[in-house]
Amino acid sequence: MDPYKYRPSSAYNAPFYTTNGGAPVSNNISSLTIGERGPVLLEDYHLIEKVANFTRERIPERVVHARGISAKGFFEVTHDISNLTCADFLRAPGVQTPVIVRFSTVVHERASPETMRDIRGFAVKFYTREGNFDLVGNNTPVFFIRDGIQFPDVVHALKPNPKTNIQEYWRILDYMSHLPESLLTWCWMFDDVGIPQDYRHMEGFGVHTYTLIAKSGKVLFVKFHWKPTCGIKNLTDEEAKVVGGANHSHATKDLHDAIASGNYPEWKLFIQTMDPADEDKFDFDPLDVTKIWPEDILPLQPVGRLVLNRTIDNFFNETEQLAFNPGLVVPGIYYSDDKLLQCRIFAYGDTQRHRLGPNYLQLPVNAPKCAHHNNHHEGFMNFMHRDEEINYYPSKFDPVRCAEKVPTPTNSYTGIRTKCVIKKENNFKQAGDRYRSWAPDRQDRFVKRWVEILSEPRLTHEIRGIWISYWSQKLASRLNVRPSI
């Protein structure tokens, strides 16, 4: 056996217990001591290794999206969009690409109930022939903030009070009262879709604006949408209490049971596209992540289907160590100037290097399945076998060369260095349109939820008044509070 090609696997377990180094262990229940009752010796290598490994079994919990579960399957192109993008995995109908998908809640800890009212993560890793494409999204098409510099603050506000370790809405409403752009996201959070019945019955959205690039070099803005073929189902507040009380992992169990029974979850992928030349024709900024693109103007176009037909083999390896990064794109798909996306391109990779180490992309679940090569080497947890002598570029001794250039956007920029808010904020129109599109009973449930959290004793009259002003006289009449704006 070539030891350099061997990879550890439980499929090759020895018939007896060993140390990590492979040495046989003759006693796995007693420490090495001086005599029967003497002190334990530090030279008991197996004891030290066993305990040291145990105390390091947990990697740092994700700051957000800690509670999650993954499943594997494939993405299949069903409609020809080769005129819109040169992405190889979208080259023709019938092309299939292996994927792994992670569903999650955003705010709460890893052991929290899956029935919490919260945004759900919907992240898809495509293992394409040109590298990995990570489409990291949510079950809402918008987010609370539009600039990445605000992300630590919004998460701190949503997380538990650092003094009491209790999530308290007075803190959330205090912070968000300064962000009227958050209203549209609240129209998803506190709507009936705020608690999905399970992961199979919820939508997914890429949230951000990306760009598609055709072979001709033509660039289009694009948004991605996942639509479940089995429909959208949600839990009422009362149902969530019952379901969560009975099983805090109900959505994980549902996903596992569905796949195990052959009832494979499936979503249709749709895109919206926009010519960048039309960017200024709207009353909002199309790159503002707190806004949606109207489907009556920019209709959904079908692309393909996502099928999950395999459960994960190991939770730690394929959920806890599964690492997504919006910076991972492939030729034919690129970023836009979306300010939140621009920040996430750096932040996610930096987060994974903190949680899992600089070589997190060598882990099997994260590694690309195509041939790849660079001179990044060594560092913590590096298990890439290398026998070459040249680890620099260029070199006369190494024939490796740069890849052929792929099309990328050719935007040119002029302007002064500045920190500013985008000009077309238009924070209220889309939120109002969504609210008015609901049936009266759905509106009432939405208002009832807001009445409840706005009644918190620690909310000041000023903060409550701001939210009343945001949401309308209907809330004001129920709370017997007059708007302050």
Tab-separated table of C-alpha atoms in Angstrom:
chain	number	residue	atom	x	y	z
A	1	MET	CA	0.000	0.000	0.000
A	2	ASP	CA	1.303	3.453	-0.887
A	3	PRO	CA	1.129	5.291	2.468
A	4	TYR	CA	0.999	8.658	0.736
A	5	LYS	CA	-2.221	7.792	-1.087
A	6	TYR	CA	-3.947	6.408	1.995
A	7	ARG	CA	-6.688	8.462	3.583
A	8	PRO	CA	-8.111	7.614	7.051
A	9	SER	CA	-11.510	5.967	6.838
A	10	SER	CA	-13.588	4.010	9.322
A	11	ALA	CA	-14.125	1.487	6.506
A	12	TYR	CA	-10.567	0.272	7.175
A	13	ASN	CA	-10.820	-0.031	10.966
A	14	ALA	CA	-8.393	-2.408	12.669
A	15	PRO	CA	-10.018	-5.298	14.569
A	16	PHE	CA	-8.487	-3.955	17.805
A	17	TYR	CA	-8.241	-0.561	19.498
A	18	THR	CA	-5.230	1.615	18.617
A	19	THR	CA	-3.810	5.060	19.258
A	20	ASN	CA	-4.106	7.729	16.563
A	21	GLY	CA	-0.625	6.655	15.501
A	22	GLY	CA	-1.821	3.098	14.971
A	23	ALA	CA	-0.178	1.488	18.022
A	24	PRO	CA	-2.281	-1.268	19.635
A	25	VAL	CA	-3.997	-0.442	22.937
A	26	SER	CA	-4.228	-3.376	25.338
A	27	ASN	CA	-6.297	-1.627	28.011
A	28	ASN	CA	-8.819	1.108	27.186
A	29	ILE	CA	-10.501	1.346	30.595
A	30	SER	CA	-7.643	1.853	33.080
A	31	SER	CA	-5.074	4.649	33.405
A	32	LEU	CA	-1.395	3.924	33.977
A	33	THR	CA	-0.638	4.353	37.708
A	34	ILE	CA	2.122	3.613	40.210
A	35	GLY	CA	0.719	0.492	41.729
A	36	GLU	CA	-2.983	-0.242	42.128
A	37	ARG	CA	-3.800	2.982	44.028
A	38	GLY	CA	-0.908	5.232	43.066
A	39	PRO	CA	-1.008	8.522	41.111
A	40	VAL	CA	-1.562	8.560	37.347
A	41	LEU	CA	1.573	8.865	35.235
A	42	LEU	CA	1.968	11.567	32.604
A	43	GLU	CA	3.720	9.007	30.429
A	44	ASP	CA	0.365	7.261	29.786
A	45	TYR	CA	0.352	8.408	26.153
A	46	HIS	CA	-2.955	6.750	25.344
A	47	LEU	CA	-4.706	8.433	28.283
A	48	ILE	CA	-3.383	11.877	27.331
A	49	GLU	CA	-4.235	11.403	23.646
A	50	LYS	CA	-7.732	10.094	24.417
A	51	VAL	CA	-8.614	12.936	26.790
A	52	ALA	CA	-6.946	15.618	24.653
A	53	ASN	CA	-8.913	14.508	21.597
A	54	PHE	CA	-12.132	14.417	23.591
A	55	THR	CA	-11.719	17.969	24.896
A	56	ARG	CA	-11.223	19.149	21.308
A	57	GLU	CA	-14.164	17.317	19.735
A	58	ARG	CA	-16.138	20.481	19.217
A	59	ILE	CA	-15.086	23.125	16.769
A	60	PRO	CA	-16.311	26.688	17.457
A	61	GLU	CA	-20.035	27.032	16.860
A	62	ARG	CA	-21.032	29.231	13.957
A	63	VAL	CA	-21.882	32.764	15.061
A	64	VAL	CA	-24.922	32.613	12.766
A	65	HIS	CA	-26.575	29.596	11.098
A	66	ALA	CA	-25.358	27.346	13.936
A	67	ARG	CA	-28.469	25.136	13.870
A	68	GLY	CA	-28.523	23.244	10.588
A	69	ILE	CA	-28.675	20.011	8.650
A	70	SER	CA	-27.382	18.967	5.237
A	71	ALA	CA	-28.378	16.618	2.450
A	72	LYS	CA	-26.835	15.617	-0.874
A	73	GLY	CA	-28.159	15.258	-4.370
A	74	PHE	CA	-27.877	16.798	-7.806
A	75	PHE	CA	-28.837	19.830	-9.846
A	76	GLU	CA	-30.106	19.222	-13.371
A	77	VAL	CA	-30.483	21.846	-16.081
A	78	THR	CA	-33.965	21.735	-17.614
A	79	HIS	CA	-33.971	24.896	-19.745
A	80	ASP	CA	-31.330	26.263	-22.099
A	81	ILE	CA	-29.817	29.527	-20.825
A	82	SER	CA	-26.480	29.134	-22.618
A	83	ASN	CA	-27.203	32.469	-24.323
A	84	LEU	CA	-27.095	34.136	-20.888
A	85	THR	CA	-24.030	32.534	-19.287
A	86	CYS	CA	-20.937	30.561	-20.217
A	87	ALA	CA	-21.052	28.657	-16.904
A	88	ASP	CA	-20.158	25.064	-17.771
A	89	PHE	CA	-22.632	23.447	-15.357
A	90	LEU	CA	-25.449	25.399	-17.074
A	91	ARG	CA	-24.288	24.597	-20.601
A	92	ALA	CA	-27.288	22.519	-21.763
A	93	PRO	CA	-30.483	20.808	-20.616
A	94	GLY	CA	-29.837	17.413	-19.053
A	95	VAL	CA	-26.478	18.344	-17.513
A	96	GLN	CA	-26.289	17.206	-13.881
A	97	THR	CA	-24.002	18.538	-11.149
A	98	PRO	CA	-23.550	16.982	-7.677
A	99	VAL	CA	-24.557	19.277	-4.807
A	100	ILE	CA	-24.754	19.424	-1.050
A	101	VAL	CA	-27.317	21.689	0.595
A	102	ARG	CA	-27.353	23.008	4.153
A	103	PHE	CA	-30.562	24.304	5.741
A	104	SER	CA	-30.367	26.277	8.960
A	105	THR	CA	-31.833	28.835	11.296
A	106	VAL	CA	-29.890	32.073	11.584
A	107	VAL	CA	-29.867	33.514	15.067
A	108	HIS	CA	-30.169	30.715	17.586
A	109	GLU	CA	-27.613	28.245	18.915
A	110	ARG	CA	-26.873	24.773	17.576
A	111	ALA	CA	-29.214	22.930	19.953
A	112	SER	CA	-32.153	25.350	19.596
A	113	PRO	CA	-35.614	24.230	18.427
A	114	GLU	CA	-36.215	24.355	14.679
A	115	THR	CA	-39.575	26.010	15.293
A	116	MET	CA	-38.179	29.411	16.270
A	117	ARG	CA	-39.471	32.428	14.352
A	118	ASP	CA	-36.338	33.190	12.402
A	119	ILE	CA	-34.942	33.441	8.900
A	120	ARG	CA	-33.802	30.087	7.451
A	121	GLY	CA	-30.557	29.592	5.586
A	122	PHE	CA	-30.674	27.834	2.203
A	123	ALA	CA	-27.096	27.261	1.009
A	124	VAL	CA	-26.189	25.172	-2.047
A	125	LYS	CA	-22.679	24.004	-2.946
A	126	PHE	CA	-22.361	22.974	-6.613
A	127	TYR	CA	-19.366	20.697	-7.290
A	128	THR	CA	-18.873	21.760	-10.917
A	129	ARG	CA	-16.171	20.775	-13.429
A	130	GLU	CA	-14.804	24.330	-13.146
A	131	GLY	CA	-14.676	24.455	-9.349
A	132	ASN	CA	-17.211	24.982	-6.591
A	133	PHE	CA	-20.040	27.485	-6.823
A	134	ASP	CA	-21.552	28.376	-3.453
A	135	LEU	CA	-25.011	29.936	-3.702
A	136	VAL	CA	-25.504	31.047	-0.106
A	137	GLY	CA	-29.026	32.297	0.504
A	138	ASN	CA	-32.058	32.376	2.780
A	139	ASN	CA	-35.770	31.644	2.675
A	140	THR	CA	-36.371	35.401	2.357
A	141	PRO	CA	-35.436	37.367	-0.778
A	142	VAL	CA	-34.297	40.394	1.253
A	143	PHE	CA	-32.287	41.153	4.388
A	144	PHE	CA	-32.421	43.683	7.225
A	145	ILE	CA	-29.350	45.678	6.155
A	146	ARG	CA	-27.820	46.777	2.878
A	147	ASP	CA	-24.190	47.337	3.911
A	148	GLY	CA	-21.819	44.727	5.342
A	149	ILE	CA	-20.387	47.168	7.870
A	150	GLN	CA	-23.690	46.860	9.757
A	151	PHE	CA	-23.638	43.063	9.963
A	152	PRO	CA	-21.924	42.707	13.372
A	153	ASP	CA	-24.437	45.152	14.844
A	154	VAL	CA	-27.554	43.513	13.442
A	155	VAL	CA	-26.390	40.098	14.658
A	156	HIS	CA	-25.500	41.474	18.099
A	157	ALA	CA	-28.989	42.984	18.341
A	158	LEU	CA	-30.672	39.737	17.288
A	159	LYS	CA	-28.561	37.572	19.591
A	160	PRO	CA	-29.241	37.196	23.329
A	161	ASN	CA	-28.598	40.061	25.709
A	162	PRO	CA	-24.895	39.694	26.683
A	163	LYS	CA	-25.826	40.340	30.322
A	164	THR	CA	-28.776	37.923	30.661
A	165	ASN	CA	-28.201	35.581	27.688
A	166	ILE	CA	-31.879	36.033	26.793
A	167	GLN	CA	-33.050	37.177	23.371
A	168	GLU	CA	-35.055	40.329	24.040
A	169	TYR	CA	-37.053	42.192	21.424
A	170	TRP	CA	-36.562	45.579	23.042
A	171	ARG	CA	-32.912	45.358	21.978
A	172	ILE	CA	-33.826	44.281	18.448
A	173	LEU	CA	-36.439	47.009	18.036
A	174	ASP	CA	-34.095	49.635	19.455
A	175	TYR	CA	-31.467	48.850	16.832
A	176	MET	CA	-33.856	48.296	13.932
A	177	SER	CA	-35.702	51.532	14.672
A	178	HIS	CA	-32.685	53.208	13.083
A	179	LEU	CA	-33.071	51.028	9.958
A	180	PRO	CA	-36.342	51.662	8.112
A	181	GLU	CA	-34.858	49.615	5.259
A	182	SER	CA	-35.475	46.544	7.459
A	183	LEU	CA	-39.281	46.829	7.077
A	184	LEU	CA	-39.562	44.570	4.035
A	185	THR	CA	-37.621	41.783	5.764
A	186	TRP	CA	-39.919	42.114	8.779
A	187	CYS	CA	-42.791	41.538	6.341
A	188	TRP	CA	-41.350	38.042	5.858
A	189	MET	CA	-40.162	37.452	9.438
A	190	PHE	CA	-43.481	38.281	11.101
A	191	ASP	CA	-45.685	37.030	8.297
A	192	ASP	CA	-47.186	33.532	8.260
A	193	VAL	CA	-44.064	32.299	6.407
A	194	GLY	CA	-41.913	33.251	9.408
A	195	ILE	CA	-41.989	29.668	10.721
A	196	PRO	CA	-41.648	27.148	7.860
A	197	GLN	CA	-43.283	23.775	8.532
A	198	ASP	CA	-39.987	22.101	7.605
A	199	TYR	CA	-37.150	22.560	5.151
A	200	ARG	CA	-38.837	20.686	2.283
A	201	HIS	CA	-41.756	23.124	2.151
A	202	MET	CA	-39.940	26.445	2.033
A	203	GLU	CA	-38.588	28.700	-0.703
A	204	GLY	CA	-34.976	29.691	-1.116
A	205	PHE	CA	-33.435	32.848	-2.524
A	206	GLY	CA	-29.908	33.818	-3.474
A	207	VAL	CA	-30.823	37.208	-1.921
A	208	HIS	CA	-27.960	39.085	-3.573
A	209	THR	CA	-27.636	40.354	-7.109
A	210	TYR	CA	-24.990	38.454	-9.069
A	211	THR	CA	-24.007	38.793	-12.717
A	212	LEU	CA	-24.296	36.317	-15.562
A	213	ILE	CA	-21.695	36.569	-18.307
A	214	ALA	CA	-22.246	35.084	-21.754
A	215	LYS	CA	-19.549	33.823	-24.108
A	216	SER	CA	-20.017	37.038	-26.059
A	217	GLY	CA	-19.107	39.017	-22.954
A	218	LYS	CA	-22.630	40.373	-22.457
A	219	VAL	CA	-23.390	40.934	-18.770
A	220	LEU	CA	-26.751	40.672	-17.023
A	221	PHE	CA	-27.675	41.180	-13.394
A	222	VAL	CA	-29.306	38.055	-11.954
A	223	LYS	CA	-31.224	36.911	-8.884
A	224	PHE	CA	-31.760	33.230	-8.006
A	225	HIS	CA	-35.000	31.696	-6.692
A	226	TRP	CA	-35.706	28.164	-5.420
A	227	LYS	CA	-39.367	27.025	-5.491
A	228	PRO	CA	-40.321	23.758	-3.711
A	229	THR	CA	-42.287	21.387	-5.939
A	230	CYS	CA	-44.269	20.112	-2.941
A	231	GLY	CA	-45.537	23.613	-2.135
A	232	ILE	CA	-44.981	26.069	0.691
A	233	LYS	CA	-46.237	25.142	4.158
A	234	ASN	CA	-45.810	26.970	7.443
A	235	LEU	CA	-46.596	26.590	11.134
A	236	THR	CA	-48.831	28.925	13.087
A	237	ASP	CA	-47.488	30.237	16.363
A	238	GLU	CA	-49.636	27.729	18.265
A	239	GLU	CA	-48.565	24.798	16.066
A	240	ALA	CA	-44.909	25.758	16.482
A	241	LYS	CA	-45.196	25.517	20.265
A	242	VAL	CA	-46.670	22.031	20.021
A	243	VAL	CA	-44.256	20.747	17.378
A	244	GLY	CA	-41.188	22.298	19.014
A	245	GLY	CA	-42.227	20.997	22.406
A	246	ALA	CA	-42.496	17.461	21.081
A	247	ASN	CA	-39.284	17.413	19.022
A	248	HIS	CA	-36.803	20.268	18.791
A	249	SER	CA	-35.257	18.605	15.694
A	250	HIS	CA	-38.499	18.072	13.806
A	251	ALA	CA	-37.290	19.622	10.521
A	252	THR	CA	-34.066	17.616	10.562
A	253	LYS	CA	-36.035	14.429	11.152
A	254	ASP	CA	-38.524	15.305	8.410
A	255	LEU	CA	-35.738	15.821	5.865
A	256	HIS	CA	-34.000	12.590	6.841
A	257	ASP	CA	-37.218	10.552	6.830
A	258	ALA	CA	-38.354	11.932	3.465
A	259	ILE	CA	-35.092	11.028	1.747
A	260	ALA	CA	-34.878	7.630	3.452
A	261	SER	CA	-38.396	6.774	2.233
A	262	GLY	CA	-37.634	7.814	-1.373
A	263	ASN	CA	-39.769	10.950	-1.169
A	264	TYR	CA	-36.928	13.096	-2.454
A	265	PRO	CA	-37.278	16.856	-1.830
A	266	GLU	CA	-37.126	18.891	-5.022
A	267	TRP	CA	-36.959	22.558	-5.921
A	268	LYS	CA	-37.167	24.347	-9.253
A	269	LEU	CA	-34.534	27.004	-9.908
A	270	PHE	CA	-35.700	30.242	-11.493
A	271	ILE	CA	-33.771	33.404	-12.278
A	272	GLN	CA	-34.633	37.039	-12.804
A	273	THR	CA	-32.324	38.972	-15.097
A	274	MET	CA	-31.840	42.676	-15.668
A	275	ASP	CA	-29.782	44.584	-18.183
A	276	PRO	CA	-27.368	46.804	-16.199
A	277	ALA	CA	-28.291	49.611	-18.600
A	278	ASP	CA	-31.771	49.599	-16.997
A	279	GLU	CA	-30.456	49.937	-13.464
A	280	ASP	CA	-31.588	53.567	-13.074
A	281	LYS	CA	-35.109	52.988	-14.442
A	282	PHE	CA	-36.507	51.862	-11.090
A	283	ASP	CA	-37.568	53.822	-8.017
A	284	PHE	CA	-35.158	51.725	-5.938
A	285	ASP	CA	-31.557	50.565	-6.294
A	286	PRO	CA	-31.595	47.057	-7.852
A	287	LEU	CA	-28.370	46.211	-6.011
A	288	ASP	CA	-29.943	47.079	-2.648
A	289	VAL	CA	-30.381	43.773	-0.807
A	290	THR	CA	-33.329	45.195	1.166
A	291	LYS	CA	-35.416	45.341	-2.030
A	292	ILE	CA	-37.030	42.777	-4.334
A	293	TRP	CA	-37.263	42.906	-8.112
A	294	PRO	CA	-40.913	43.095	-9.245
A	295	GLU	CA	-41.792	39.847	-11.013
A	296	ASP	CA	-44.353	41.563	-13.259
A	297	ILE	CA	-41.523	43.630	-14.755
A	298	LEU	CA	-38.675	41.118	-14.440
A	299	PRO	CA	-40.375	37.706	-14.714
A	300	LEU	CA	-39.033	34.437	-13.372
A	301	GLN	CA	-37.268	32.272	-15.946
A	302	PRO	CA	-36.955	28.495	-15.343
A	303	VAL	CA	-33.437	27.025	-15.279
A	304	GLY	CA	-33.355	23.606	-13.631
A	305	ARG	CA	-34.241	21.401	-10.710
A	306	LEU	CA	-32.537	20.513	-7.447
A	307	VAL	CA	-33.128	17.003	-6.061
A	308	LEU	CA	-31.906	15.793	-2.663
A	309	ASN	CA	-31.683	11.991	-2.748
A	310	ARG	CA	-28.971	11.161	-0.187
A	311	THR	CA	-28.682	11.791	3.511
A	312	ILE	CA	-25.309	12.745	4.930
A	313	ASP	CA	-22.935	10.013	6.067
A	314	ASN	CA	-21.727	11.865	9.163
A	315	PHE	CA	-23.132	14.996	10.800
A	316	PHE	CA	-19.817	16.431	11.921
A	317	ASN	CA	-18.022	15.844	8.624
A	318	GLU	CA	-20.787	17.003	6.317
A	319	THR	CA	-22.749	19.564	8.317
A	320	GLU	CA	-20.505	21.007	11.021
A	321	GLN	CA	-17.431	21.092	8.763
A	322	LEU	CA	-19.407	22.054	5.673
A	323	ALA	CA	-18.267	25.584	4.868
A	324	PHE	CA	-19.845	28.003	2.396
A	325	ASN	CA	-18.358	31.125	0.870
A	326	PRO	CA	-20.152	33.523	-1.526
A	327	GLY	CA	-16.716	34.300	-2.939
A	328	LEU	CA	-16.670	30.879	-4.641
A	329	VAL	CA	-18.030	31.495	-8.129
A	330	VAL	CA	-17.308	29.862	-11.482
A	331	PRO	CA	-16.664	31.280	-14.963
A	332	GLY	CA	-19.921	32.713	-16.283
A	333	ILE	CA	-21.153	33.836	-12.838
A	334	TYR	CA	-19.666	36.824	-11.044
A	335	TYR	CA	-20.353	39.298	-8.265
A	336	SER	CA	-22.134	42.623	-8.485
A	337	ASP	CA	-21.544	45.873	-6.602
A	338	ASP	CA	-24.133	44.857	-3.991
A	339	LYS	CA	-22.509	46.343	-0.861
A	340	LEU	CA	-23.498	43.477	1.417
A	341	LEU	CA	-22.295	40.837	-1.057
A	342	GLN	CA	-18.977	42.655	-1.445
A	343	CYS	CA	-18.400	42.318	2.294
A	344	ARG	CA	-19.498	38.664	2.435
A	345	ILE	CA	-16.948	37.744	-0.261
A	346	PHE	CA	-14.269	38.416	2.365
A	347	ALA	CA	-16.125	37.705	5.602
A	348	TYR	CA	-17.235	34.130	4.901
A	349	GLY	CA	-13.817	32.851	3.880
A	350	ASP	CA	-12.282	34.610	6.859
A	351	THR	CA	-14.876	33.004	9.139
A	352	GLN	CA	-14.137	29.514	7.824
A	353	ARG	CA	-10.408	30.016	8.263
A	354	HIS	CA	-11.124	30.932	11.893
A	355	ARG	CA	-13.495	28.032	12.577
A	356	LEU	CA	-11.840	25.263	10.600
A	357	GLY	CA	-8.356	26.535	9.787
A	358	PRO	CA	-6.629	27.942	6.701
A	359	ASN	CA	-6.932	24.613	4.881
A	360	TYR	CA	-10.703	24.197	5.310
A	361	LEU	CA	-11.069	23.740	1.542
A	362	GLN	CA	-9.055	20.520	1.783
A	363	LEU	CA	-11.770	18.894	3.890
A	364	PRO	CA	-13.577	16.373	1.658
A	365	VAL	CA	-16.987	18.064	1.968
A	366	ASN	CA	-15.524	21.427	0.931
A	367	ALA	CA	-12.869	20.368	-1.577
A	368	PRO	CA	-13.584	20.825	-5.287
A	369	LYS	CA	-14.157	17.595	-7.195
A	370	CYS	CA	-12.268	18.808	-10.270
A	371	ALA	CA	-8.489	18.931	-10.760
A	372	HIS	CA	-6.979	21.936	-9.026
A	373	HIS	CA	-3.490	23.283	-8.309
A	374	ASN	CA	-1.847	26.222	-6.570
A	375	ASN	CA	1.111	26.980	-4.329
A	376	HIS	CA	-0.856	27.398	-1.105
A	377	HIS	CA	0.640	24.881	1.281
A	378	GLU	CA	1.480	24.011	4.862
A	379	GLY	CA	-0.401	25.674	7.738
A	380	PHE	CA	-2.678	24.059	10.309
A	381	MET	CA	-4.397	20.787	9.381
A	382	ASN	CA	-2.855	20.504	5.934
A	383	PHE	CA	-3.143	16.936	4.677
A	384	MET	CA	-2.476	17.519	0.985
A	385	HIS	CA	0.318	15.210	-0.185
A	386	ARG	CA	2.930	17.142	-2.169
A	387	ASP	CA	6.094	15.775	-3.710
A	388	GLU	CA	6.995	18.618	-6.071
A	389	GLU	CA	10.110	20.737	-5.565
A	390	ILE	CA	8.726	23.902	-7.105
A	391	ASN	CA	6.267	25.838	-4.931
A	392	TYR	CA	6.521	29.194	-6.644
A	393	TYR	CA	5.406	30.740	-9.932
A	394	PRO	CA	6.699	31.251	-12.552
A	395	SER	CA	9.452	28.665	-12.967
A	396	LYS	CA	11.375	27.142	-15.865
A	397	PHE	CA	11.196	23.789	-14.046
A	398	ASP	CA	7.401	23.670	-13.735
A	399	PRO	CA	5.166	23.685	-16.830
A	400	VAL	CA	2.102	24.904	-14.912
A	401	ARG	CA	0.582	27.980	-16.490
A	402	CYS	CA	-2.241	30.388	-15.833
A	403	ALA	CA	-5.652	29.362	-17.101
A	404	GLU	CA	-7.198	30.969	-20.139
A	405	LYS	CA	-8.907	34.240	-19.313
A	406	VAL	CA	-12.639	33.982	-18.709
A	407	PRO	CA	-15.149	36.786	-19.287
A	408	THR	CA	-15.675	39.138	-16.358
A	409	PRO	CA	-17.587	42.423	-16.088
A	410	THR	CA	-15.656	45.355	-17.519
A	411	ASN	CA	-17.175	48.143	-15.432
A	412	SER	CA	-15.159	51.337	-15.169
A	413	TYR	CA	-15.414	53.535	-12.073
A	414	THR	CA	-14.774	57.176	-11.285
A	415	GLY	CA	-15.484	58.987	-8.052
A	416	ILE	CA	-14.081	60.176	-4.760
A	417	ARG	CA	-13.534	57.998	-1.710
A	418	THR	CA	-16.714	58.252	0.333
A	419	LYS	CA	-18.925	56.572	2.897
A	420	CYS	CA	-22.554	57.209	2.106
A	421	VAL	CA	-26.052	55.725	1.991
A	422	ILE	CA	-27.419	54.838	-1.442
A	423	LYS	CA	-29.558	57.582	-2.959
A	424	LYS	CA	-32.740	55.617	-3.720
A	425	GLU	CA	-33.622	54.310	-0.268
A	426	ASN	CA	-37.403	54.064	-0.848
A	427	ASN	CA	-37.758	52.076	2.377
A	428	PHE	CA	-41.554	51.934	2.690
A	429	LYS	CA	-43.178	51.252	-0.680
A	430	GLN	CA	-42.398	47.548	-1.121
A	431	ALA	CA	-43.190	46.754	2.517
A	432	GLY	CA	-46.555	48.479	2.141
A	433	ASP	CA	-47.276	46.719	-1.148
A	434	ARG	CA	-46.594	43.317	0.434
A	435	TYR	CA	-48.783	44.015	3.454
A	436	ARG	CA	-51.663	45.230	1.285
A	437	SER	CA	-51.426	42.100	-0.887
A	438	TRP	CA	-52.427	39.856	2.046
A	439	ALA	CA	-55.927	38.773	2.989
A	440	PRO	CA	-57.378	40.587	6.029
A	441	ASP	CA	-56.864	37.628	8.387
A	442	ARG	CA	-53.210	37.398	7.387
A	443	GLN	CA	-52.812	41.123	8.000
A	444	ASP	CA	-54.386	40.699	11.429
A	445	ARG	CA	-51.939	37.967	12.412
A	446	PHE	CA	-49.039	40.143	11.306
A	447	VAL	CA	-50.327	43.093	13.322
A	448	LYS	CA	-50.973	40.897	16.370
A	449	ARG	CA	-47.348	39.770	16.396
A	450	TRP	CA	-46.164	43.364	16.259
A	451	VAL	CA	-48.553	44.451	18.976
A	452	GLU	CA	-47.104	41.742	21.200
A	453	ILE	CA	-43.449	42.728	20.829
A	454	LEU	CA	-44.185	46.466	20.875
A	455	SER	CA	-45.890	45.944	24.227
A	456	GLU	CA	-42.619	44.940	25.894
A	457	PRO	CA	-42.187	47.017	29.063
A	458	ARG	CA	-38.589	48.001	28.348
A	459	LEU	CA	-39.438	49.659	25.045
A	460	THR	CA	-39.369	53.425	25.436
A	461	HIS	CA	-42.220	55.598	24.211
A	462	GLU	CA	-39.831	57.068	21.639
A	463	ILE	CA	-38.866	53.708	20.111
A	464	ARG	CA	-42.453	52.457	20.182
A	465	GLY	CA	-43.566	55.663	18.499
A	466	ILE	CA	-41.010	55.239	15.708
A	467	TRP	CA	-42.308	51.748	14.935
A	468	ILE	CA	-45.915	52.920	15.081
A	469	SER	CA	-45.000	55.591	12.563
A	470	TYR	CA	-43.368	52.986	10.361
A	471	TRP	CA	-46.222	50.521	10.411
A	472	SER	CA	-49.381	52.660	10.271
A	473	GLN	CA	-52.281	53.951	12.301
A	474	LYS	CA	-53.662	50.404	12.575
A	475	LEU	CA	-50.944	49.474	15.065
A	476	ALA	CA	-51.317	52.823	16.766
A	477	SER	CA	-55.007	52.284	17.460
A	478	ARG	CA	-54.409	48.819	18.952
A	479	LEU	CA	-51.607	50.028	21.227
A	480	ASN	CA	-53.345	53.316	22.085
A	481	VAL	CA	-50.182	55.171	21.111
A	482	ARG	CA	-49.922	58.144	18.797
A	483	PRO	CA	-47.210	58.251	16.135
A	484	SER	CA	-44.281	60.499	17.000
A	485	ILE	CA	-43.338	61.246	13.399
